[in-house]
Amino acid sequence: MSIHVLEQGRLFCLHTKNTTYQMKADTYGYLLHTYYGKRIDDTDYSSQFLMLDRGFSGNPYKVGKFDRSYSLDTLPQEYPGFGTGDFRSTALMVRESTGNKTVELTFHTYEVMDGLYKIKGLPAAYSEDGEGETLVITLRDKVNGLKVLLYYGVLEEEDMIFRSVELWNEGSQKLWLEKAASMNLDLPFFDYDLISFYGRHNMERNVQRRQITYGQMSVGSTRGTSSHQQNPFVILAEEGATEEYGRCYGLAFLYSGSFLIEAEKDQTGLTRVNCGIHPDDFTWKLEVGESLELPQVMLTYCENGFTELSHHFHQTISEHIIRGKWKRRKCPILINNWEATYFDFDGEKLLQIANQANHLGINLFVLDDGWFGERDDDDCALGDWTANTEKLGCTLTELSNKLWKNHMRFGLWFEPEAISEDSDLYRKHPDWAVSAPDRDPALARNQLILDFTRKDVRKYIISSISEILSSKKIHYVKWDMNRSICDKFSNRLPKDRQGEFSHRYVLGLYEVLEKLTSKYPDVLFEGCSGGGGRFDAGMLFYTPQIWCSDNTDPINRLKIQYGTSFCYPPRTMGAHVSASPNHQTGRKTSLKTRAVVAMAGTFGYELNVLQLDEEEQSEIDRQTSFVKSFSDLLFQGKYYRLSSPEEVCTSWEFCDEEQKEALVFAVCYGIEANTRPYHVRVKGLAEDVLYKVIETGWNNEELDTDPIYLPGSVLMHAGLTFPVPKEDGDSFIFHIKAVSKE
Ligand code: DGJ
């Protein structure tokens, strides 16, 4: 049992293999957060709280007359409500019909259930074999009748806690939720840094680390998507924490819409962090008897730095978030025509590229934007999901059949949430596009957004995509989304529910994805939003991989993939070898380096193979053989960041669970003459096992290097020195394999 309930049902200890999370309903009925950290026993930890009569931190009425040291403003709260004397950033703000916003939650009851809980219409971690337990704590506001259920799913082995909240109006009047976080965490002692992942289109998930100082700081999005700009994942780390050292907490939101993560240090030095739907983009009316379930947050704690923290998330996302057949199946090596042709193609050209790619060991051809309607540029036709047979010179079925003849699978690009003004769909249904009353909607890439809060819109999208997928010739779908959402208004929602638009949009999106992915379980869906603009754990519940960035420059990708890897496993990151000079940066890099970097994700190509010379084509042939022979290691090996892109030499490693084999990759950029050695400690090997280490090309014979034989302890503690790079952007691969002791 990982959930212990003590003190007559008022002290709750959630134990995982290495952590303990504790809370307590105190004598006044307030639910205090008492501890989260390394596993301890069931001792009530609230004895350690310093009780002081602090000026301007008042006391609840029932307490204040005899104890002025008790204040909701200073004690660590489990789920703080607004207006009752806790002046820190709040988890819950509820407006009553009177206009009052004060909400006072006290403990009511609890329940422990086997397995992990589900959330209707929203992604949630699951376990296949009934693993896990769930604690539900019920709080109530006695005046307005609001009932708040706090959910805690616990996966012991993974050291993961899954939090969510359900709100019920059991009062006699309407209520409006103005802020409803999915979780709050108060850490009363010690100081922390906030590590977050910021960026922009083409340069997502850069790492930012700042000390949480007195006052509030936050990351979030009001774009209706999780966004390129801030990712819904943060780490709270003790000062000086590194990859292998230091206490840290990780928090990932399973949600693909507007979000807010706030961090605050209060007057007593307590650190508060909360996470939920962004309140600027959310108001929800709860009629009497209505309820709302909030999106889930994954929470973990680690004693030993970021590598361990990332492994918790990688393991949980791979085993408990990603679903369906593609949970265990690898994506075939694909070629996507976007950077090869953009809109300039016909069926013949596509087939030539696909057939040549097929000779080089590529098994899936993805036809990107421009195959439908009259779309020859990005100004028109979004929404018209019927193939342009004139442009293609054949039907999609014919194209697919021709590819199949060569055992080449076929994938298609869609942007289901978008609509162009210049489209048949818009001419027929202008009211399906999102816009605010009497205002011109803002354009982005000259396109509008379909109102996914509307049932008829969702039905149209499901049926038009189904029509294409039902031909059963499509093996892969790229689900793109190329703008942020504004003018948020639905002509189908009543005026007092317009604040629900953004969340209802996400619910609509999830409904469509759920229906399509369960109707077509063999089709691999890859998420995309102008690259990685919606790279979040919520999307991974439906699409097991996501195009990581529209930036395919391998040097920039080092940073993008490095940042992404803190939460998301490499198997979820779409990564392609593209042309040199690169289309986004103009930088020239070797074919080897481009492939080395793309191998830290779901590997593919995005260039015109017909324009490559024989030597390059033969190299691609060897690259695809290499990827296939190491596919298990790259798909499910443990991933280690060995050195960061801030250093001249960025390196990483995949090591198998049995510690028998590893691949170490390195790319050197910004090199200087008369170099100092680039040296890393290999990770995850077995101390006393002897390993053969060879610097390899795409096969062991390719480079004329002699193997060295070293025990795991030497490789992990003394380390491995990389060769001197011959040019900027040079890259290396080391194959490390256990050899039996003579
Ligand atoms: C944005 C995507 O990220 C690209 O890969 C490509 O599919 C374009 N959209 C097509 O419009």
Tab-separated table of N, CA and C in Angstrom, residues 337 548 606:
chain	number	residue	atom	x	y	z
A	337	ASN	N	8.204	15.327	-47.471
A	337	ASN	CA	8.552	16.137	-48.650
A	337	ASN	C	8.567	17.644	-48.384
A	548	CYS	N	9.413	18.123	-33.378
A	548	CYS	CA	10.031	18.849	-32.265
A	548	CYS	C	10.198	20.343	-32.553
A	606	GLU	N	14.142	14.865	-44.489
A	606	GLU	CA	13.264	15.900	-45.036
A	606	GLU	C	14.087	16.708	-46.040
